Coordinates of C-alpha atoms in Angstrom, one line a residue:
Chain A
M38 CA 86.8 71.3 134.0
N39 CA 84.9 67.2 134.3
D40 CA 88.3 64.5 134.0
A41 CA 85.4 61.4 133.3
P42 CA 84.8 61.0 129.2
P43 CA 81.1 62.3 128.6
S44 CA 78.6 59.6 129.7
D45 CA 75.5 59.9 127.3
A46 CA 73.6 62.7 129.3
D47 CA 76.8 64.3 128.7
R48 CA 76.2 63.6 124.7
Y49 CA 72.2 63.7 124.9
P50 CA 71.2 66.3 128.1
L51 CA 67.9 66.8 126.4
I52 CA 66.9 62.9 124.7
T53 CA 64.2 61.0 125.3
G54 CA 62.6 57.7 124.8
R55 CA 61.9 58.7 121.0
G56 CA 65.9 60.1 120.7
R57 CA 67.2 56.5 122.5
A58 CA 65.1 54.5 119.8
M59 CA 66.5 56.3 117.1
L60 CA 70.4 55.3 118.8
K61 CA 69.5 52.0 119.1
F62 CA 68.7 51.4 115.6
L63 CA 71.0 53.5 114.3
R64 CA 73.3 51.7 115.7
E65 CA 72.4 48.2 116.0
H66 CA 70.5 47.8 112.9
P67 CA 71.9 44.3 111.3
A68 CA 73.2 45.9 108.6
A69 CA 75.4 49.3 110.7
P70 CA 79.1 49.6 110.2
I71 CA 81.1 49.3 112.5
Y72 CA 81.0 52.7 114.8
R73 CA 84.6 53.8 115.9
N74 CA 83.5 56.8 118.3
E75 CA 81.3 58.2 120.2
S76 CA 79.8 62.2 120.2
G77 CA 76.3 64.1 120.6
N78 CA 74.9 66.6 120.6
R79 CA 75.1 68.6 124.0
L80 CA 72.7 71.4 123.8
T81 CA 70.7 71.6 127.2
A82 CA 67.0 73.0 127.4
D83 CA 68.7 77.1 127.3
D84 CA 71.2 75.9 124.9
L85 CA 68.4 74.4 122.5
S86 CA 66.7 77.5 122.9
K87 CA 69.3 80.0 122.2
V88 CA 69.3 77.7 118.9
S89 CA 66.2 77.7 117.6
A90 CA 66.1 81.7 118.6
F91 CA 69.8 81.3 115.9
D92 CA 67.9 80.2 113.4
A93 CA 64.9 82.3 112.9
E94 CA 67.6 85.1 113.2
V95 CA 69.9 83.1 110.1
A96 CA 66.0 82.9 108.6
A97 CA 65.7 86.9 108.4
H98 CA 68.4 88.7 107.6
A99 CA 71.2 87.9 104.6
P100 CA 74.7 89.0 104.9
A101 CA 74.3 92.8 103.5
W102 CA 76.9 95.6 102.5
S103 CA 77.4 97.9 99.5
P104 CA 80.8 99.0 98.8
G105 CA 82.2 101.5 100.9
I106 CA 78.9 101.4 103.2
P107 CA 80.0 98.3 105.3
P108 CA 77.3 96.9 107.1
D109 CA 76.0 98.2 110.6
W110 CA 76.8 95.9 112.9
L111 CA 80.6 95.9 111.7
A112 CA 82.0 98.8 113.9
D113 CA 80.6 97.6 117.3
F114 CA 81.7 94.4 116.6
I115 CA 85.2 95.9 116.3
A116 CA 85.1 97.4 119.0
S117 CA 83.8 94.6 121.3
C118 CA 87.1 92.6 119.8
L119 CA 89.0 95.4 120.6
R120 CA 87.8 95.7 124.2
D121 CA 87.5 92.0 124.9
V122 CA 89.7 90.1 123.0
P123 CA 93.4 89.8 124.4
R124 CA 94.8 89.7 120.8
Y125 CA 93.7 92.7 119.6
R126 CA 93.4 94.1 122.8
S127 CA 96.8 94.1 122.0
Y128 CA 97.0 96.5 119.2
G129 CA 96.3 99.4 121.4
F130 CA 93.6 100.4 119.7
T131 CA 89.3 100.9 121.7
S132 CA 88.0 102.0 118.1
A133 CA 89.5 102.2 114.4
A134 CA 88.5 101.4 110.6
L135 CA 88.6 98.1 109.7
E136 CA 90.8 98.8 106.7
D137 CA 93.3 100.2 109.2
L138 CA 93.9 97.1 111.5
P139 CA 96.2 94.3 110.8
T140 CA 95.1 91.3 109.4
V141 CA 95.7 87.4 111.1
S142 CA 96.6 84.2 109.8
R143 CA 96.7 80.5 110.1
A144 CA 99.4 80.3 111.2
D145 CA 99.5 83.5 113.9
L146 CA 95.9 81.2 115.1
S147 CA 98.1 78.2 115.0
R148 CA 100.6 80.2 117.6
D149 CA 98.3 80.0 120.5
I150 CA 94.2 80.0 119.9
A151 CA 94.2 81.3 123.9
E152 CA 94.6 84.7 123.2
F153 CA 91.5 84.5 120.7
V154 CA 88.8 84.3 123.1
P155 CA 87.2 87.2 124.4
D156 CA 87.3 87.5 128.0
P157 CA 84.1 87.7 129.1
V158 CA 83.0 84.0 127.1
P159 CA 82.2 81.4 129.9
I160 CA 84.9 78.2 129.2
D161 CA 83.5 75.8 131.0
R162 CA 81.5 74.2 128.5
L163 CA 84.1 74.5 125.6
I164 CA 84.3 72.3 123.6
Q165 CA 87.7 71.8 120.2
F166 CA 87.4 71.5 116.7
S167 CA 90.3 70.2 115.5
T168 CA 92.3 70.4 111.8
T169 CA 95.4 69.6 110.2
G170 CA 94.8 71.5 106.5
T171 CA 97.4 71.4 104.1
T172 CA 99.2 74.8 105.4
G173 CA 101.4 72.7 107.8
H174 CA 99.8 74.4 110.6
P175 CA 97.8 72.0 112.7
L176 CA 94.6 74.3 114.7
R177 CA 92.4 73.7 117.4
I178 CA 89.6 75.4 117.8
G179 CA 87.9 76.6 120.8
S180 CA 83.7 76.4 120.1
H181 CA 80.8 75.1 121.8
P182 CA 77.8 73.4 121.5
T183 CA 75.4 75.8 120.3
V184 CA 78.4 76.6 117.5
A185 CA 78.0 73.3 116.3
A186 CA 74.2 73.4 116.5
G187 CA 74.4 76.5 114.3
Y188 CA 75.5 75.2 111.2
L189 CA 72.2 73.9 110.2
S190 CA 70.6 77.2 110.7
F191 CA 73.3 78.0 107.8
H192 CA 72.5 75.0 105.8
R193 CA 68.9 75.6 105.9
R194 CA 69.8 79.1 104.2
A195 CA 72.0 77.1 100.7
L196 CA 68.7 74.9 100.6
R197 CA 65.9 77.2 100.9
H198 CA 68.4 78.6 98.0
F199 CA 66.6 75.5 96.2
G200 CA 63.5 74.9 97.4
I201 CA 64.1 72.8 99.8
E202 CA 62.9 72.6 103.6
L203 CA 64.0 70.9 105.1
T204 CA 61.4 67.9 107.0
A205 CA 62.6 65.3 109.2
G206 CA 61.1 64.1 112.8
A207 CA 60.7 62.2 114.9
G208 CA 61.7 58.2 113.4
E209 CA 63.1 59.1 111.0
T210 CA 67.1 60.1 109.4
A211 CA 67.9 63.3 109.2
V212 CA 71.4 63.5 107.6
V213 CA 74.0 60.9 107.1
L214 CA 77.8 62.4 107.2
V215 CA 79.4 60.2 104.5
G216 CA 83.8 59.8 104.4
F217 CA 85.4 57.8 102.5
Q218 CA 88.8 57.2 103.9
R219 CA 91.3 54.7 105.4
R220 CA 90.7 56.4 109.0
C221 CA 87.6 58.5 110.1
F222 CA 85.4 59.1 113.2
T223 CA 82.5 57.9 113.1
Y224 CA 79.4 58.2 115.4
V225 CA 75.8 58.0 115.5
S226 CA 73.5 61.4 117.5
V227 CA 69.9 62.8 117.3
T228 CA 69.7 66.7 116.6
P229 CA 67.3 68.3 119.3
Q230 CA 66.4 70.7 116.9
M231 CA 64.3 68.6 114.7
N232 CA 62.1 66.8 116.6
E233 CA 65.1 64.3 117.6
A234 CA 65.3 63.4 114.1
G235 CA 69.3 60.7 113.4
L236 CA 72.2 61.4 112.8
A237 CA 74.8 59.3 111.4
K238 CA 78.1 60.0 110.1
I239 CA 79.8 57.4 108.8
N240 CA 83.2 55.9 106.5
L241 CA 82.1 54.5 103.3
H242 CA 85.8 52.2 103.5
P243 CA 84.8 48.3 103.1
A244 CA 86.7 48.3 106.2
D245 CA 84.7 50.0 108.4
W246 CA 81.8 47.1 107.3
R247 CA 80.9 43.5 107.6
D248 CA 80.0 43.1 104.3
P249 CA 80.6 45.8 102.1
G250 CA 76.8 44.6 100.6
D251 CA 75.8 46.4 103.9
R252 CA 76.1 49.6 103.1
A253 CA 73.4 50.4 100.2
R254 CA 71.4 48.1 102.9
Y255 CA 71.8 49.9 105.9
L256 CA 71.4 54.0 103.6
D257 CA 68.2 52.0 102.7
A258 CA 67.2 51.8 105.8
L259 CA 68.1 54.7 107.5
D260 CA 66.9 57.0 104.0
P261 CA 68.2 60.4 105.0
E262 CA 66.7 63.1 104.1
M263 CA 70.1 64.5 103.3
Y264 CA 73.5 63.0 103.3
T265 CA 77.0 65.6 103.3
G266 CA 80.2 64.7 102.6
D267 CA 83.2 65.9 99.8
P268 CA 84.0 65.0 96.3
V269 CA 85.6 62.0 97.4
S270 CA 82.1 60.5 99.6
F271 CA 80.0 61.3 97.0
A272 CA 81.6 59.8 93.9
E273 CA 81.8 56.8 95.9
L274 CA 78.3 56.7 97.7
A275 CA 77.2 57.0 93.5
T276 CA 78.9 53.4 93.5
L277 CA 76.2 51.8 96.2
P278 CA 72.6 50.1 94.4
L279 CA 70.5 52.5 96.8
T280 CA 67.1 52.5 95.9
T281 CA 66.2 55.8 98.1
R282 CA 66.9 58.8 96.7
P283 CA 68.2 62.0 99.2
R284 CA 66.3 66.0 99.0
A285 CA 69.9 67.1 98.9
L286 CA 73.6 66.3 98.5
L287 CA 75.4 69.3 100.3
S288 CA 79.3 68.9 99.6
T289 CA 82.0 70.8 102.0
S290 CA 86.0 70.7 102.4
M291 CA 87.4 69.5 98.8
T292 CA 86.2 71.9 94.9
L293 CA 83.4 69.9 94.0
L294 CA 83.6 70.4 89.8
P295 CA 80.6 70.9 87.5
G296 CA 80.9 67.8 85.8
L297 CA 80.8 65.8 89.0
R298 CA 78.1 67.6 90.4
R299 CA 76.1 67.1 86.9
Q300 CA 76.5 63.5 87.3
L301 CA 75.3 63.5 91.5
E302 CA 72.6 65.7 90.3
T303 CA 71.8 63.4 87.8
H304 CA 71.8 60.3 89.6
F305 CA 71.0 61.3 92.8
G306 CA 68.2 63.4 91.5
C307 CA 68.6 65.8 93.9
P308 CA 70.4 69.1 94.0
V309 CA 74.2 69.0 95.2
I310 CA 75.3 71.9 97.1
D311 CA 78.8 72.8 96.9
V312 CA 79.8 75.2 100.2
Y313 CA 82.3 76.3 101.3
S314 CA 83.1 75.8 104.8
M315 CA 86.3 75.6 107.5
N316 CA 86.8 75.6 111.2
E317 CA 87.6 78.7 111.9
A318 CA 84.5 80.5 110.5
G319 CA 82.2 77.4 109.8
P320 CA 79.5 78.1 106.7
V321 CA 81.0 81.0 104.4
A322 CA 78.9 80.8 101.0
F323 CA 78.1 78.2 99.0
S324 CA 77.2 78.2 95.1
D325 CA 74.8 78.2 92.9
G326 CA 76.5 76.7 90.2
I327 CA 77.8 80.1 88.8
T328 CA 78.6 81.8 92.1
W329 CA 78.9 81.8 95.2
H330 CA 76.0 82.8 97.8
L331 CA 77.4 84.3 101.7
L332 CA 75.6 82.6 104.2
Q333 CA 76.3 84.8 107.6
H334 CA 74.2 87.6 108.6
R335 CA 76.9 89.2 110.8
M336 CA 80.0 87.5 108.7
F337 CA 82.2 90.5 106.5
V338 CA 84.3 89.6 103.4
E339 CA 86.9 91.6 102.4
I340 CA 89.2 90.4 99.2
L341 CA 92.3 91.3 100.2
D342 CA 96.2 91.6 97.8
E343 CA 98.9 90.3 98.9
S344 CA 100.6 93.2 100.9
G345 CA 97.4 93.0 102.9
N346 CA 95.3 95.9 100.8
R347 CA 91.6 95.9 100.3
L348 CA 90.9 95.2 96.5
P349 CA 87.8 96.8 94.6
P350 CA 85.0 94.4 93.7
G351 CA 85.9 92.1 90.5
H352 CA 88.9 92.4 91.4
R353 CA 90.9 89.0 92.7
G354 CA 92.4 88.0 96.4
E355 CA 92.7 86.6 99.5
V356 CA 89.3 85.9 101.0
T357 CA 89.5 87.6 104.2
L358 CA 86.5 87.6 107.4
T359 CA 85.4 89.8 110.0
G360 CA 82.8 88.5 112.5
G361 CA 81.5 85.1 112.2
F362 CA 79.1 83.4 115.2
N363 CA 81.5 82.0 117.0
P364 CA 81.8 84.1 119.9
W365 CA 84.6 81.8 121.1
L366 CA 86.5 82.8 118.1
P367 CA 85.8 85.8 116.9
L368 CA 87.7 86.9 113.5
L369 CA 88.9 90.0 113.3
R370 CA 90.2 90.4 109.2
Y371 CA 91.3 86.6 109.5
R372 CA 93.1 85.9 106.2
T373 CA 91.8 82.4 104.7
G374 CA 94.5 81.3 102.3
D375 CA 91.7 81.0 100.0
H376 CA 90.9 83.4 96.9
A377 CA 88.3 84.7 95.1
A378 CA 86.8 88.3 93.8
L379 CA 84.1 90.2 95.4
I380 CA 81.1 91.4 93.5
Y381 CA 77.7 92.7 93.9
Q382 CA 74.2 91.0 92.7
D383 CA 70.8 92.1 93.2
G384 CA 72.6 94.7 96.2
Q385 CA 74.6 91.3 97.9
P386 CA 77.9 90.4 97.9
Q387 CA 79.3 87.4 96.4
L388 CA 82.1 85.5 95.4
T389 CA 83.4 84.5 92.0
G390 CA 86.4 82.2 91.2
L391 CA 86.2 80.8 94.4
S392 CA 89.7 78.3 94.7
G393 CA 91.6 76.8 98.2
R394 CA 95.5 77.8 98.7
P395 CA 97.0 80.9 97.0
P396 CA 96.7 80.9 92.8
V397 CA 99.6 78.7 91.4
R398 CA 100.6 79.8 88.1
F399 CA 101.5 77.2 85.4
R400 CA 103.4 78.0 81.8
S401 CA 101.9 77.1 78.7
T402 CA 103.7 75.5 75.8
S403 CA 103.4 78.6 74.5
G404 CA 105.5 80.7 77.3
E405 CA 101.6 82.1 78.9
W406 CA 101.1 81.9 82.1
L407 CA 98.5 80.2 83.3
N408 CA 96.4 80.4 86.6
N409 CA 95.6 77.4 88.7
I410 CA 91.7 78.2 88.3
E411 CA 91.7 77.6 84.7
V412 CA 93.1 74.2 85.3
T413 CA 89.8 74.2 87.1
H414 CA 88.0 75.6 84.4
A415 CA 89.3 73.2 81.8
L416 CA 88.5 70.1 84.0
G417 CA 84.8 71.5 84.8
G418 CA 83.2 68.7 82.6
I419 CA 85.1 65.6 83.5
A420 CA 83.2 64.1 86.3
I421 CA 86.7 63.3 88.9
S422 CA 86.6 63.8 92.5
Q423 CA 89.6 64.2 93.4
W424 CA 92.9 65.3 91.7
T425 CA 96.4 66.6 91.7
L426 CA 98.7 68.7 88.6
H427 CA 102.7 69.1 89.2
Q428 CA 104.8 71.1 86.3
A429 CA 108.2 70.6 86.9
A430 CA 110.7 72.7 86.0
D431 CA 111.4 71.4 82.3
G432 CA 107.7 72.7 81.7
S433 CA 106.4 68.7 81.9
L434 CA 103.0 68.4 83.4
T435 CA 102.2 65.2 86.0
F436 CA 98.6 64.6 86.4
H437 CA 96.9 61.6 89.2
C438 CA 93.3 61.6 89.9
A439 CA 90.6 59.1 91.7
G440 CA 88.6 56.6 89.6
S441 CA 88.9 56.5 85.8
P442 CA 87.6 58.9 84.6
D443 CA 87.9 59.5 80.6
H444 CA 91.2 60.0 79.3
Q445 CA 90.9 61.3 76.1
A446 CA 88.9 63.7 77.3
L447 CA 91.2 64.3 79.9
L448 CA 93.6 65.0 77.8
A449 CA 91.6 66.8 75.2
A450 CA 91.6 69.5 78.5
L451 CA 94.9 69.6 79.4
T452 CA 96.5 70.2 76.3
G453 CA 93.5 72.4 75.0
L454 CA 95.3 75.0 77.8
F455 CA 98.7 73.8 77.8
G456 CA 99.2 73.1 74.2
Q457 CA 98.9 70.8 72.3
T458 CA 102.7 69.4 72.3
A459 CA 102.6 69.3 76.5
A460 CA 104.7 66.6 77.2
I461 CA 101.1 65.2 79.7
D462 CA 100.9 62.3 82.4
I463 CA 98.0 61.3 83.0
H464 CA 97.7 58.7 86.0
P465 CA 94.8 57.8 86.9
G466 CA 93.4 54.8 90.3
A467 CA 95.5 57.4 92.1
V468 CA 94.2 56.7 96.4
F469 CA 94.3 59.7 98.5
D470 CA 93.7 60.7 102.1
G471 CA 92.1 63.5 102.9
K472 CA 92.4 66.8 101.2
V473 CA 96.0 67.4 99.7
I474 CA 97.6 70.2 97.8
Q475 CA 95.9 70.3 94.2
Y476 CA 98.4 72.6 92.4
T477 CA 101.9 72.7 92.3
S478 CA 104.4 73.7 89.8
R479 CA 108.2 74.2 90.1
L480 CA 108.0 76.4 87.7
D481 CA 105.8 79.5 90.2
P482 CA 108.3 80.5 92.8
L483 CA 105.4 81.0 95.3
S484 CA 104.3 77.4 94.9
Q485 CA 105.4 74.9 97.3
S486 CA 106.2 71.9 95.4
S487 CA 105.4 68.6 96.3
Chain B
M138 CA 114.0 117.0 137.9
T139 CA 116.2 119.5 138.5
A140 CA 114.3 122.4 136.8
E141 CA 110.8 123.9 136.7
G142 CA 108.7 123.4 133.7
P143 CA 105.2 124.8 132.4
P144 CA 102.6 124.4 135.2
L145 CA 101.1 121.3 135.1
E146 CA 97.3 122.2 134.9
L147 CA 98.3 123.8 131.6
L148 CA 99.7 120.6 130.3
L149 CA 96.9 118.2 131.2
H150 CA 94.1 120.5 129.7
R151 CA 97.0 120.6 126.3
L152 CA 96.7 116.7 126.8
A153 CA 92.7 116.3 127.3
E154 CA 92.3 118.3 123.7
T155 CA 94.5 116.2 121.6
P156 CA 93.0 116.3 118.4
P157 CA 92.2 113.3 117.0
D158 CA 94.6 113.3 114.2
F159 CA 97.4 112.3 116.8
L160 CA 95.0 109.3 117.5
T161 CA 94.9 108.0 114.2
A162 CA 96.3 104.2 113.6
P163 CA 100.2 104.9 113.1
V164 CA 101.5 103.1 109.7
I165 CA 102.9 99.9 110.8
G166 CA 103.8 98.0 108.2
N167 CA 100.4 97.9 105.0
T168 CA 98.1 99.2 107.8
G169 CA 97.3 102.5 109.5
A170 CA 97.3 106.4 108.4
V171 CA 100.1 108.9 110.2
H172 CA 103.5 108.4 110.2
T173 CA 105.2 108.5 113.5
A174 CA 108.5 109.6 112.6
A175 CA 107.0 112.2 110.1
V176 CA 105.0 113.5 113.0
V177 CA 108.3 113.8 115.7
N178 CA 110.3 115.1 112.7
D179 CA 108.2 117.6 112.7
L180 CA 108.3 118.4 116.3
L181 CA 112.1 118.2 116.9
R182 CA 112.0 121.0 113.5
M183 CA 109.6 123.2 115.8
H184 CA 112.7 122.5 118.8
G185 CA 114.9 123.8 116.1
A186 CA 116.8 121.3 114.8
P187 CA 118.0 121.7 111.6
D188 CA 118.4 118.0 109.7
I189 CA 116.5 114.9 111.2
E190 CA 118.0 113.2 113.7
N191 CA 119.2 109.5 113.4
G192 CA 117.5 107.9 116.1
I193 CA 114.0 108.2 114.7
A194 CA 114.5 105.4 112.6
E195 CA 113.8 103.2 115.7
L196 CA 109.9 104.9 115.4
T197 CA 110.1 103.7 111.2
N198 CA 110.8 100.3 112.3
S199 CA 109.1 99.6 115.1
Q200 CA 105.8 97.6 115.4
D201 CA 104.4 98.5 118.4
A202 CA 101.1 100.3 117.4
N203 CA 100.6 101.1 121.4
R204 CA 104.0 102.9 121.6
L205 CA 103.5 104.4 118.4
R206 CA 100.4 106.4 118.7
L207 CA 101.8 107.2 122.3
A208 CA 104.8 108.8 120.4
L209 CA 101.6 110.2 118.8
V210 CA 100.6 112.0 121.7
L211 CA 103.6 113.1 123.5
S212 CA 104.7 115.0 120.6
W213 CA 101.4 116.6 121.1
L214 CA 102.4 117.4 124.3
L215 CA 106.1 118.5 123.8
A216 CA 104.6 120.9 121.0
D217 CA 102.6 123.5 124.0
E218 CA 104.7 126.4 123.5
T219 CA 106.0 126.8 127.0
I220 CA 107.8 123.3 126.5
L221 CA 109.2 125.4 123.2
A222 CA 109.9 128.4 125.0
L223 CA 112.6 126.2 127.0
H224 CA 115.2 125.5 124.2
R225 CA 115.6 122.3 124.7
P226 CA 117.9 120.4 122.0
P227 CA 115.9 118.4 119.5
G228 CA 118.2 115.8 121.0
E229 CA 116.5 116.0 124.2
V230 CA 113.1 116.1 123.1
L231 CA 113.8 113.7 120.6
A232 CA 115.0 111.2 123.8
A233 CA 112.1 111.6 124.9
V234 CA 109.7 110.8 123.1
L235 CA 111.8 107.6 122.3
T236 CA 112.2 106.4 125.8
G237 CA 109.0 108.3 127.1
S238 CA 106.8 106.2 124.5
A239 CA 109.0 103.2 124.8
E240 CA 108.2 103.4 129.0
L241 CA 104.5 104.2 128.9
G242 CA 103.9 101.7 125.9
G243 CA 103.4 98.6 128.1
F244 CA 101.4 99.8 131.0
V245 CA 99.6 102.9 129.4
Q246 CA 96.6 103.0 126.3
A247 CA 97.4 105.9 124.2
R248 CA 93.6 106.3 124.3
N249 CA 93.9 106.4 128.1
A250 CA 96.9 108.9 127.7
V251 CA 94.1 111.5 126.7
D252 CA 91.5 110.4 127.5
N253 CA 91.8 109.4 131.8
G254 CA 92.8 111.7 134.9
E255 CA 95.3 109.7 136.3
R256 CA 96.8 108.3 133.0
R257 CA 97.1 111.6 131.6
E258 CA 99.0 112.6 135.0
E259 CA 101.1 110.4 134.4
V260 CA 102.0 110.8 130.8
V261 CA 102.9 114.5 131.3
R262 CA 104.7 114.5 134.7
T263 CA 107.1 111.0 132.6
T264 CA 107.5 113.1 129.8
L265 CA 108.2 116.6 131.9
E266 CA 110.9 113.7 134.2
K267 CA 112.7 112.6 130.6
L268 CA 113.1 116.5 130.5
S269 CA 114.7 117.2 134.1
L270 CA 111.8 118.8 134.2
R271 CA 109.3 119.3 137.8
P272 CA 105.4 120.8 137.3
L273 CA 105.8 124.9 138.0
G274 CA 105.7 125.1 142.1
E275 CA 106.4 121.3 142.9
N276 CA 109.2 120.7 144.8
E277 CA 111.5 117.8 143.4
S278 CA 110.6 115.1 145.9
F279 CA 106.7 115.9 146.0
A280 CA 107.3 115.7 141.9
R281 CA 109.1 112.3 142.2
D282 CA 106.9 111.4 145.0
R283 CA 104.0 111.8 142.7
L284 CA 105.0 110.5 140.1
T285 CA 106.1 107.4 141.3
T286 CA 102.7 106.6 143.4
L287 CA 100.9 107.3 139.6
S288 CA 103.0 105.0 137.7
T289 CA 103.6 102.3 140.9
A290 CA 99.7 101.8 140.9
E291 CA 99.1 101.5 137.2
R292 CA 101.7 99.2 136.8
T293 CA 100.4 97.1 139.8
R294 CA 97.4 97.2 138.2
V295 CA 98.7 96.1 134.9
L296 CA 100.7 93.4 136.3
A297 CA 97.3 92.2 138.4
A298 CA 95.4 92.2 135.3
S299 CA 98.6 90.4 133.5
R300 CA 98.6 87.5 135.8
E301 CA 94.6 87.1 135.8
A302 CA 95.1 87.0 131.9
E303 CA 97.6 84.2 131.5
A304 CA 95.8 83.0 133.9
R305 CA 93.3 82.2 131.6
A306 CA 94.4 82.0 128.9
R307 CA 96.1 78.7 130.5
A308 CA 92.9 77.8 131.0
I309 CA 91.4 77.9 127.9
R310 CA 94.4 76.5 126.7
E311 CA 94.2 73.4 129.3
A312 CA 90.3 72.8 128.5
L313 CA 91.2 72.7 124.4
A314 CA 94.5 69.9 125.2
K315 CA 91.5 67.9 127.2
K316 CA 89.0 67.3 124.5
A317 CA 89.6 64.5 122.0
A318 CA 89.5 65.5 118.9
E319 CA 86.1 65.6 117.6
E320 CA 84.9 64.0 120.9
S321 CA 82.9 67.6 120.4
A322 CA 79.6 68.1 119.7
D323 CA 77.3 67.3 116.5
K324 CA 77.9 69.6 113.3
W325 CA 75.9 68.8 109.9
S326 CA 78.7 69.1 107.8
R327 CA 82.9 68.7 108.7
E328 CA 85.6 70.9 106.8

């Protein structure tokens, strides 16, 4: 293991003159932001051929299984986990039906991730992705440059659903990852599988720019084929006087309400694709606005109740994952903490009613219990990027949200749900830094109260 | 090992033909299919137990899947008619299941107790030893030496594997700790 900080040769092993020119352009443009960090693709020639093969495999295979008929790869995957992964080997089985195996939680991964790394995989080029999440279990995930590069294959699958094939190549900017927070990891890179097209990870927060007006000037100069980000950073992006337009926006990390999605689609004139993604599993599904289409052809999804029993199609419970594309972290019944129902449409498994974290119950003035997903639905038509709702022990509600959405529309949505006499305090202009616990209630004993 | 028990070969053969039901996942919490305590209770009834033995609760409360599966395998072994014919007190039979499964659990995978020739012999000899028995036709010192040889070799192998596993886990932890957050590799989106 090399203790020296990575060099450009480590970060971009395959870089050519074109790639260097792209990095120079991204870093040294007169309107460029203050790039605070460095990173790279780290792909070797051997890696690149594996990434290309994986891309073709993803394009050729859709996730497919039927109720009661698991996918054909599952039994071998379970057997390899039970044989090669120290944690799973400790179960004492050499083969087993999936439903007979214990589940694994984020807390288990957080306790000792090394137990989940299979014996046969080399660790000399291990990389890591850290995440704090909102559950109090910080995670350090073992991964590899080919796994990181594999994200693009799933993005392409999602984009294809909307009729988009990425075409950026040499001398062009393929993607800009936009953040909008006080502190953000920022850097530039090139993507070898797209002929060294540029990649920039930037922070739209004015503190990262010499002049806030540079933001639009820089992004127009880059003219990226696609932006990825979250509802908060996209809401900020939409305030910039850009003259260029991307072919797609890809949103992760936070709930994207239909109202904001429509507003962004109108503003940018392109699809805005909501992707359900997590460090532990990568991109799992994307939304077509109605249901969530699964992305990974070697990922099996179960929906479990609180006791770990598998629920039938159409019943909402915890999304539990088996499989994945990270050989350094094979998942065997990983309980994500997110909730949804599994349905089958045209023979394909899909998710509906997806929401992060366990459900929180709120009480309306009539005494009716409401699931938090009903709140999300009620807010669906309003263009807000981030919000929290808390119910106090006396039933009163406090709503904080970013930006300045239509107060009357918000109040109407919430009173429509909770009752005309509900005590609701609305606080626009809230500043959030990163992910938040969106729903809390003193009335629901299962809820984490703020 | 003061008394002679059944012939070794006969018990090895029985173990090799353990029905799949005895290797099914034991119930732990909400998972698994076979209630180990119920199976052991059936065994004790075959040995003449009039009531449920108190010690059986140890199996109901155990979270150790391999130990429970070994208890199932030992139950199959101890239900052989040559052992039933010895009329051992049910309490002794239960103690043999409990101590045998606990002792073997850290070193022998239940599946290997059936599939692997050496482990089969270790399991049979250990179980007999728990009942103070030795295989028919063997003297006490031979029986003891043979059991020691089998179990020492396995423990040495398992301990070496365990040290190797710990060294790898340490290397993984160190490798992950060395990598600065996000100074990793390009992903086109972040979570």
